[in-house]
CSV table of C-alpha atoms in Angstrom, one decimal:
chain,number,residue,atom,x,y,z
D,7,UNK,CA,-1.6,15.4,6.4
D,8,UNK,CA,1.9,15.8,7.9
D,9,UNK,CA,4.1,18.7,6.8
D,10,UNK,CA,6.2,21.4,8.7
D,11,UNK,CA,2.9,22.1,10.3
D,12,UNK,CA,-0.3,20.7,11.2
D,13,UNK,CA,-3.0,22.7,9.5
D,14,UNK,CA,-5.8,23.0,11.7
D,15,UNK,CA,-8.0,21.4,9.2
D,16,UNK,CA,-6.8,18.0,9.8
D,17,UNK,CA,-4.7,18.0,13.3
D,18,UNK,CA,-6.9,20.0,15.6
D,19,UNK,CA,-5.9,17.4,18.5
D,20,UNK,CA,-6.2,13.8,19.1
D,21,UNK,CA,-9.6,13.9,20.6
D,22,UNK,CA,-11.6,15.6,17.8
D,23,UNK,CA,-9.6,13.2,15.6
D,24,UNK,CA,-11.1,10.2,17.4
D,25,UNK,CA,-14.5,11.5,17.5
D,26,UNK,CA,-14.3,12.6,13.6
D,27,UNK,CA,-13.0,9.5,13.0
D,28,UNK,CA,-15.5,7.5,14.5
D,29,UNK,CA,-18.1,9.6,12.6
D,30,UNK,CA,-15.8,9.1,9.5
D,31,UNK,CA,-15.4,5.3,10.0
D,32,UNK,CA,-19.7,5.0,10.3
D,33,UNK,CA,-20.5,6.8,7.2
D,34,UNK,CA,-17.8,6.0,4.7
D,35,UNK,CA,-20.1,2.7,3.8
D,36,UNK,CA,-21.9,1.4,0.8
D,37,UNK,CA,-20.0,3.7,-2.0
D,38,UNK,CA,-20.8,2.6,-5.6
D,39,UNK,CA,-17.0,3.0,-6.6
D,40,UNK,CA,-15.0,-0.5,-6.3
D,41,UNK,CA,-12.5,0.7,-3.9
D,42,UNK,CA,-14.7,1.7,-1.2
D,43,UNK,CA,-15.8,0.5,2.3
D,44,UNK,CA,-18.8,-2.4,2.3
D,45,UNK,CA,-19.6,-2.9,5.7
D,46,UNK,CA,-19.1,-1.1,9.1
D,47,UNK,CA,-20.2,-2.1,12.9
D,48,UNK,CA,-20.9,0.4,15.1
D,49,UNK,CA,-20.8,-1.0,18.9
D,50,UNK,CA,-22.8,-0.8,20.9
D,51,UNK,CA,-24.8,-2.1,18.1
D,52,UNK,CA,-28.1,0.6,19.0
D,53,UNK,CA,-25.9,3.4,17.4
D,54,UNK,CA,-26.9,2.8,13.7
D,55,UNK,CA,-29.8,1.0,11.9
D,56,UNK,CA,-28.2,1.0,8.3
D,57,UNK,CA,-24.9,1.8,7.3
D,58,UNK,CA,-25.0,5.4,5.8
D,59,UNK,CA,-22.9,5.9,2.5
D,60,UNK,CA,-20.1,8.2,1.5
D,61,UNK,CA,-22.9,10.5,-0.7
D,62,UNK,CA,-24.2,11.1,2.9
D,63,UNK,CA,-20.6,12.3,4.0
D,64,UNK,CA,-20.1,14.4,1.1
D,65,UNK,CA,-23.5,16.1,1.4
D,66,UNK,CA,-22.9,17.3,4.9
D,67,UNK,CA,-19.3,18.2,4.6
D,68,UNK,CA,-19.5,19.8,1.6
D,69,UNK,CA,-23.5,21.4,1.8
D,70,UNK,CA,-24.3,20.5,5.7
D,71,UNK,CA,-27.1,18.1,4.4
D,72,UNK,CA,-28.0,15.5,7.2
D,73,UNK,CA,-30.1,12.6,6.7
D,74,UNK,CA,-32.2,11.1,10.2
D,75,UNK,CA,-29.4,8.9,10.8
D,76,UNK,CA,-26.8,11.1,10.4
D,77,UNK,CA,-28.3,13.7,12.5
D,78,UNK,CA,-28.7,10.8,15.3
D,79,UNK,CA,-24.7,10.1,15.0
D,80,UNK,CA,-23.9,13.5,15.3
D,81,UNK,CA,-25.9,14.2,18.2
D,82,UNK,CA,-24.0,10.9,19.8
D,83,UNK,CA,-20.8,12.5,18.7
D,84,UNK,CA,-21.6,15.9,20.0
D,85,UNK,CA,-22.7,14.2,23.6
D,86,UNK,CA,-19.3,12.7,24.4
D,87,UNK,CA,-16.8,15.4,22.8
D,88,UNK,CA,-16.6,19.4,22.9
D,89,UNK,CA,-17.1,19.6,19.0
D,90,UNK,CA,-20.0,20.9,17.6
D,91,UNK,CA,-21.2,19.8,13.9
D,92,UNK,CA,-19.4,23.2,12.3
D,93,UNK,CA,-16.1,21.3,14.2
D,94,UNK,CA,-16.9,17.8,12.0
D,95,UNK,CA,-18.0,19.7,8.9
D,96,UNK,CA,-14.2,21.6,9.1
D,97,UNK,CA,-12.6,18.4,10.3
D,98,UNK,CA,-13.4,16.9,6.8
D,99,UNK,CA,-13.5,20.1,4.5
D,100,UNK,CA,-10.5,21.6,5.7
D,101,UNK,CA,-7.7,21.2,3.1
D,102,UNK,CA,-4.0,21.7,4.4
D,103,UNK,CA,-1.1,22.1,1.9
D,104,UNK,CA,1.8,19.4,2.6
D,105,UNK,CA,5.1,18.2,1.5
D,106,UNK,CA,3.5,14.5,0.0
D,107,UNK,CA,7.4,13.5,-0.6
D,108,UNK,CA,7.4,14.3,3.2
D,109,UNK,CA,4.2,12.8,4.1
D,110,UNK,CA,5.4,9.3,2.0
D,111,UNK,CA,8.8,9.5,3.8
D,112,UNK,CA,7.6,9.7,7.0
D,113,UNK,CA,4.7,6.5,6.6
D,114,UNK,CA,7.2,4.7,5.3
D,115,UNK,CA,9.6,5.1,8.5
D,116,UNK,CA,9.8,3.1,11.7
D,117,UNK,CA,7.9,5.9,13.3
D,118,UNK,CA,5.4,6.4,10.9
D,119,UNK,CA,4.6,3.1,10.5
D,120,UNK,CA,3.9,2.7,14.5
D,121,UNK,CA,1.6,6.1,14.0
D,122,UNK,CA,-0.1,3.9,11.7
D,123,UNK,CA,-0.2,0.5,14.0
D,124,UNK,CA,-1.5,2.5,17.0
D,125,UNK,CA,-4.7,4.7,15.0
D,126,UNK,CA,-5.5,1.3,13.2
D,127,UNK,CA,-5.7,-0.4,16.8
D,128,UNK,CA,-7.7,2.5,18.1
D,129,UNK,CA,-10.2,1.8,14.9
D,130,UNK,CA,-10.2,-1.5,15.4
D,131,UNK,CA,-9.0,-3.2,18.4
D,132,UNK,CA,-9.1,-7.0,17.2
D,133,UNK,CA,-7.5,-6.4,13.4
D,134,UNK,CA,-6.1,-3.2,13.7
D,135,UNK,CA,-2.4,-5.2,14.4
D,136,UNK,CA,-2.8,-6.8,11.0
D,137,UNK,CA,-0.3,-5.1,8.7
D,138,UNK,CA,-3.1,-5.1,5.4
D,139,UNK,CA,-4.9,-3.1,7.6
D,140,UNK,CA,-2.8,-0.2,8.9
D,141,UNK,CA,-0.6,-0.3,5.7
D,142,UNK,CA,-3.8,0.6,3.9
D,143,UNK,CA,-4.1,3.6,6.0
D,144,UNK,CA,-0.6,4.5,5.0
D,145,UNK,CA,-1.7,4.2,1.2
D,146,UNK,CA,-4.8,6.3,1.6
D,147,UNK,CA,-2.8,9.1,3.2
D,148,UNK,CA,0.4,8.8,0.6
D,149,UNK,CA,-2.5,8.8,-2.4
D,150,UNK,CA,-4.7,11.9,-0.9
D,151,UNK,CA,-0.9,13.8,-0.8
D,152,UNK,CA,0.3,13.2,-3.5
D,153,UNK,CA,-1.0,16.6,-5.2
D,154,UNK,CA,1.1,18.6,-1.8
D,155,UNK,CA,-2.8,19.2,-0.9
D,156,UNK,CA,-4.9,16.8,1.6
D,157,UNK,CA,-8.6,16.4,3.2
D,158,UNK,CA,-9.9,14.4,6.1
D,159,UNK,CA,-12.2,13.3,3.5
D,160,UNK,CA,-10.1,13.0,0.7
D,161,UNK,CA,-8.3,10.5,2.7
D,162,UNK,CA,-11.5,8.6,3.5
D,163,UNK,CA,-12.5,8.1,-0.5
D,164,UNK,CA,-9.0,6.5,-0.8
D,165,UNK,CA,-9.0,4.4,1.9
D,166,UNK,CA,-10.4,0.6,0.5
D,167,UNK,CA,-10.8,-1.7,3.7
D,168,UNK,CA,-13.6,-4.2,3.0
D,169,UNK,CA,-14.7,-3.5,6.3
D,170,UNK,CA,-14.4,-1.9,10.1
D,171,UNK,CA,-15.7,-2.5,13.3
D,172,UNK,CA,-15.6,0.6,16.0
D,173,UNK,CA,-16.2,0.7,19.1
D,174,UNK,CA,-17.3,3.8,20.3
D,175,UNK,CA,-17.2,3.4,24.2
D,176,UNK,CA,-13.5,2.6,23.2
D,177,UNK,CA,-13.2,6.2,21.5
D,178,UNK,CA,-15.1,7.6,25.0
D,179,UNK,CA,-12.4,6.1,27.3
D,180,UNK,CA,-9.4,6.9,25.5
D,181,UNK,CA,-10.4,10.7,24.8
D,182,UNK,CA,-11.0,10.8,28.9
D,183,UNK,CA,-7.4,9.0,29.4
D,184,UNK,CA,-5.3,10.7,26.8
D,185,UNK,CA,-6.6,14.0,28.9
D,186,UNK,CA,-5.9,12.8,32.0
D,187,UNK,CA,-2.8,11.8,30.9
D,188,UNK,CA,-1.6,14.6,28.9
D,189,UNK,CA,-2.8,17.5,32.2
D,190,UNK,CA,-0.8,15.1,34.5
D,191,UNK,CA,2.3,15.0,32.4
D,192,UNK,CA,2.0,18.1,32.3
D,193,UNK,CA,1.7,19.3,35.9
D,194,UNK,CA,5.1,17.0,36.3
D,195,UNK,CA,6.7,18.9,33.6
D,196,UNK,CA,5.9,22.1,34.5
D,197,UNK,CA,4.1,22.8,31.5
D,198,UNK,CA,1.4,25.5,30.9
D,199,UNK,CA,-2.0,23.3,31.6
D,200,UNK,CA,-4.0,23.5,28.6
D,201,UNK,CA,-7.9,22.8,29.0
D,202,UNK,CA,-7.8,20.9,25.5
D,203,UNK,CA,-5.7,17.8,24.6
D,204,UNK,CA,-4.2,19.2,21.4
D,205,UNK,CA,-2.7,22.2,23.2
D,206,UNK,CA,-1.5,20.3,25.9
D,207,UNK,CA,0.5,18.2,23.1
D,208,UNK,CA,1.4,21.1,21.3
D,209,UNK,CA,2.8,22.8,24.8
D,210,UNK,CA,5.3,19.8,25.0
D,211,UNK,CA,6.9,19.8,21.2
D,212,UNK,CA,5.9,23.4,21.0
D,213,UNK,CA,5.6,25.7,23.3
D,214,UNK,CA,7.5,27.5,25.5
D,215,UNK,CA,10.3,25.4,27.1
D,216,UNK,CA,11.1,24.7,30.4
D,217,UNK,CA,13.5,22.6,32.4
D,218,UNK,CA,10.9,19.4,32.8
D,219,UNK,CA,10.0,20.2,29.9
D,220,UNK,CA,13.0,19.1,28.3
D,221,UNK,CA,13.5,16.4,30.5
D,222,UNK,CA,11.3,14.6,28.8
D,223,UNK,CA,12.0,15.5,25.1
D,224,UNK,CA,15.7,14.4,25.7
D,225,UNK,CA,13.6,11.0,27.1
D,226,UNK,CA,12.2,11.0,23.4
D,227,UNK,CA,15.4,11.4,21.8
D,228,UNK,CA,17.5,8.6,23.9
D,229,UNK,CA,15.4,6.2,22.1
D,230,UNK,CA,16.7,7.0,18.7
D,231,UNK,CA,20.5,7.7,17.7
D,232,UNK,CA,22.5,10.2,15.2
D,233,UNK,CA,23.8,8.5,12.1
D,234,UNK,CA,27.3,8.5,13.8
D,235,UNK,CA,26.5,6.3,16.7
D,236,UNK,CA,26.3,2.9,16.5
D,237,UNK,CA,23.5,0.9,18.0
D,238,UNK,CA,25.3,0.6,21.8
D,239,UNK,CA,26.8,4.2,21.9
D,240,UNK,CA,22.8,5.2,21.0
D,241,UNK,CA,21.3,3.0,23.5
D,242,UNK,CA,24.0,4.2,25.9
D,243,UNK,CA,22.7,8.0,25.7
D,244,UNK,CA,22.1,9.4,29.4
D,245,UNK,CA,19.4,11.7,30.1
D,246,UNK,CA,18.6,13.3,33.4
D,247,UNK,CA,15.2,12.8,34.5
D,248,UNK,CA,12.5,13.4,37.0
D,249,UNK,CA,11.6,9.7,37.5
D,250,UNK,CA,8.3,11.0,38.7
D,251,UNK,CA,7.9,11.9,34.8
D,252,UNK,CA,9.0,8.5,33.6
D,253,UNK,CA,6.9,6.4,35.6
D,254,UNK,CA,3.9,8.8,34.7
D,255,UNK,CA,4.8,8.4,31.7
D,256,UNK,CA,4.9,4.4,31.5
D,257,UNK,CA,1.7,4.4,33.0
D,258,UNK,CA,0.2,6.5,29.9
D,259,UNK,CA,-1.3,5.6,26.7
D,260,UNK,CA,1.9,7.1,25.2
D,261,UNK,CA,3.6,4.7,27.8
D,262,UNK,CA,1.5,1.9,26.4
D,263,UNK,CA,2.5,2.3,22.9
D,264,UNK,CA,6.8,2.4,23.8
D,265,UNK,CA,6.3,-0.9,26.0
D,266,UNK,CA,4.3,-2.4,23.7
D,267,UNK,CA,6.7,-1.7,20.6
D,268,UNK,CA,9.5,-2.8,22.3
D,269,UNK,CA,8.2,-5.7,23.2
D,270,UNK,CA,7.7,-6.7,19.7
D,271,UNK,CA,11.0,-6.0,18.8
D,272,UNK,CA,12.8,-8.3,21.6
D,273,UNK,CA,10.1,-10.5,21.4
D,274,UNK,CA,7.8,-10.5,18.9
D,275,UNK,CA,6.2,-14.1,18.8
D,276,UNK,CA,5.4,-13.6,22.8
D,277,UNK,CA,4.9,-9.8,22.7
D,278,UNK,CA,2.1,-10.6,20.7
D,279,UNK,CA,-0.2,-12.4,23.4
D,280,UNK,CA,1.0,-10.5,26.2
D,281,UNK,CA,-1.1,-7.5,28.3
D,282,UNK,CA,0.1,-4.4,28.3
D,283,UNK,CA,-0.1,-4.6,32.5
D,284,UNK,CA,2.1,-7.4,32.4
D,285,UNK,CA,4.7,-5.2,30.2
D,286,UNK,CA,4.3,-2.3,32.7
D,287,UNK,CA,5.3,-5.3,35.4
D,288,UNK,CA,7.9,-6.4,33.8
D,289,UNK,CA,9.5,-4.0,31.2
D,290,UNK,CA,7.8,-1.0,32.4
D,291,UNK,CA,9.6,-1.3,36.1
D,292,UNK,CA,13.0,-1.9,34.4
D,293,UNK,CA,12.3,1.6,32.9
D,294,UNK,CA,11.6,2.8,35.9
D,295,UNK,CA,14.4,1.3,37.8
D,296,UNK,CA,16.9,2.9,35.1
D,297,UNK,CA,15.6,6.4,35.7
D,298,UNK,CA,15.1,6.1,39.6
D,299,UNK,CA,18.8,8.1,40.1
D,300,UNK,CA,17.4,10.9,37.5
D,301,UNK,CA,19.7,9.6,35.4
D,302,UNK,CA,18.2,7.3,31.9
D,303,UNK,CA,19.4,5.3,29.2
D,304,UNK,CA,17.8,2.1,27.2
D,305,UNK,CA,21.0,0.3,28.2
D,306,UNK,CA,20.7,0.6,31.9
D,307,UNK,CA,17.1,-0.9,31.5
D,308,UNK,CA,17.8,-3.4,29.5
D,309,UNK,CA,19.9,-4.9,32.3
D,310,UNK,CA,17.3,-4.5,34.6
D,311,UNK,CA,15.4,-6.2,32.1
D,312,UNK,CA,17.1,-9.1,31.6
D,313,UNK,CA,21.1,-8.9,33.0
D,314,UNK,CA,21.9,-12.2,31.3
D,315,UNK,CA,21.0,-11.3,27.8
D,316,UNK,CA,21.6,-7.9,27.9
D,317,UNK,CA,24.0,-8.2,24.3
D,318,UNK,CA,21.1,-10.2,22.7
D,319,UNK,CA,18.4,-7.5,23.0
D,320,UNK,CA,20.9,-5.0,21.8
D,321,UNK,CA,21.5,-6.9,19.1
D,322,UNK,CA,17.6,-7.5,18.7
D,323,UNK,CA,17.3,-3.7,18.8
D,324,UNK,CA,20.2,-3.1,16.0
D,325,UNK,CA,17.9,-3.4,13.3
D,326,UNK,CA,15.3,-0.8,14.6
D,327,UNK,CA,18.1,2.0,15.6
D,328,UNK,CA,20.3,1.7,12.5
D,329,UNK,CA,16.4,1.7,10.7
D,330,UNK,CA,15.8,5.3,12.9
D,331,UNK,CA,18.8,6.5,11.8
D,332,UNK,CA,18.2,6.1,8.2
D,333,UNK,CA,15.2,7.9,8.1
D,334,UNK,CA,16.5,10.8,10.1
D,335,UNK,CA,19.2,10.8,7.7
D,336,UNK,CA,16.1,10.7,5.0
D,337,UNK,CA,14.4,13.6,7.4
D,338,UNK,CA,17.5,15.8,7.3
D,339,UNK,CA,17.6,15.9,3.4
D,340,UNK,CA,13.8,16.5,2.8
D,341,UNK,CA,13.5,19.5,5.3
D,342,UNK,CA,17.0,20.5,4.1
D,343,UNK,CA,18.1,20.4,7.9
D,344,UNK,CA,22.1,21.6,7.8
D,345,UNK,CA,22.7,19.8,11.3
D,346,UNK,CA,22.2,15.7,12.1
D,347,UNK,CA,18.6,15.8,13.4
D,348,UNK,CA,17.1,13.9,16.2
D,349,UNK,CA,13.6,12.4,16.8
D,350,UNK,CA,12.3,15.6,18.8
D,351,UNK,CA,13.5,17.9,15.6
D,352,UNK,CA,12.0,16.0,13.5
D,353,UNK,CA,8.4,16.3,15.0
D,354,UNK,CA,9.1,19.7,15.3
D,355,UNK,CA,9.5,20.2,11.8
D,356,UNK,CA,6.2,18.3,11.0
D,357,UNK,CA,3.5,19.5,13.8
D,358,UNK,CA,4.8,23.0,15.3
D,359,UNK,CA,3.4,25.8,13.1
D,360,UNK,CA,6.5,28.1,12.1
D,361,UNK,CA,7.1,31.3,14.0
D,362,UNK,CA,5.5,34.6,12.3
D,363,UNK,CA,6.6,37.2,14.9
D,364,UNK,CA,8.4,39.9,13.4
């Protein structure tokens, strides 16, 4: 699913991905193979009378067969999204060629494995955290790759949770706040608008730059090193910054995901039981604070943070940069990158399509 770019088959945006996979979660049920899904609950409870099974899937994606029920889902799915059933159909068909020594690389990284903890959270708010959970995700992906050719529904038949809960009001109000977020970002970055969310993302990794713009992929990159910096030279790195961006930023799902992270990493046992508003309180406005001169770096909030144990969050947050800087290093050799890479290049490399202008 990841390679040096995403196929449209499989990355057509984060909304259609939530829908699909909310359609995907409902039917992959009841299989007759041992490694399969047994039970699924759809909230609010009304949406399904009987879980559907995986024949069900593979007779609309592959034939555009729909049983009652099915036809009930995708009417629910087509009411709160833009996609249409020839979108879903494509969303599981679609086969993309990949790197799978890429795609395994990468799942296995710091990065990829909080890719993994955030989709498995979106699918399932109460056990999405637990690491059998999202670490089988990660399996079901490396498996469906491992030919250098993947499916939306390939993945699905190797994914082996017992069960899944899903809520799909959840799936509503993120789709209508990753939008907001992504047109307000950016409006602050001076980025193209986009009317859909994928081509808003793609506009900030991918498109055509611009001073903001980059603003707030150098944000990106002060929050991993090179492999010659050592862990307080790379938490050191100064980035100029509209702090307008930052604190829109913070205040985003995207935001939500760095606080909460980090908060795991300097504290996990209390990170664990804490809101994300009281992280925006707290960590969030030392972020904030370190960027209100337009000038950022991790250091400078980490003494906001806490000023009296500033060294023992660095030290907390060794293990994660000098783990970042291995898999760059890892990065650099699979996409046989001559120069030291950094994070930005990186997802470059995996979601921008490659230029085919003569």
């Amino acid at each position: 699913m990841l390679s040096r770019c995403l196929t449209t088959g499989l990355t057509t945006g984060l909304t259609p991905w939530l829908t699909a996979a909310t359609l995907g979660s409902s039917l992959f049920l009841a299989a007759t193979p041992a490694q399969a899904l047994e039970s699924i609950n759809l909230k609010p409870r009304f949406l399904l009378e009987e879980p559907l099974t995986l024949d069900v899937l593979e007779s609309f994606v592959k034939d555009g067969k729909k049983t009652d029920d099915l036809q009930v889902l995708l009417d629910l799915m087509s009411g709160f999204s833009d996609l249409e059933e020839i979108d879903i159909r494509a969303f599981f068909s679609n086969v993309s060629d990949v790197d799978g020594a890429l795609v395994d690389r990468f799942l296995i990284s710091y990065v990829g494995e909080v890719v993994l903890q955030e989709v498995s959270l979106v699918l399932d708010p109460v056990n999405g955290a637990n690491p059998d959970m999202w670490r089988t995700l990660g399996d079901a992906l490396t498996a469906a790759a491992a030919d250098d050719k993947v499916s939306m529904l390939e993945v699905l038949q190797k994914y082996e949770p017992d069960s899944l809960e899903v809520d799909v009001r959840r799936f509503t109000q993120l789709q209508k706040r990753l939008e907001t977020d992504v047109k307000d970002l950016q409006a602050i970055a001076g980025v193209q608008l986009s009317e859909e969310l994928s081509g808003g993302l793609d506009q900030f990794f991918c498109g055509p730059d611009s001073e903001e713009n980059q603003q707030l992929l150098a944000l990106v990159n002060s929050l991993t090193a090179t492999s010659d910096m050592d862990t307080e030279a790379a938490l050191s790195q100064v980035v100029e910054i509209d702090p307008k961006l930052v604190d829109r930023f913070i205040s985003s799902f995207f935001g939500d995901i760095v606080l909460r992270q980090t908060a795991l990493i300097l504290d996990p046992d209390t990170a664990k039981n804490v809101k994300v508003e009281d992280l925006k309180a707290t960590l969030g406005k030392s972020i904030n604070d370190a960027a209100k001169d337009g000038r950022f770096s991790v250091m400078e909030a980490l003494e906001f943070y806490e000023p009296n144990a500033v060294k023992d969050n660095v030290d907390k947050m060794s293990g994660t940069v000098q783990r970042m800087q291995g898999d760059l290093q890892d990065f650099q050799s699979l996409l046989d990158l001559d120069e030291l890479a950094n994070l930005t290049v990186i997802i470059q490399e995996l979601i921008c399509a490659p230029d085919t202008t003569p």
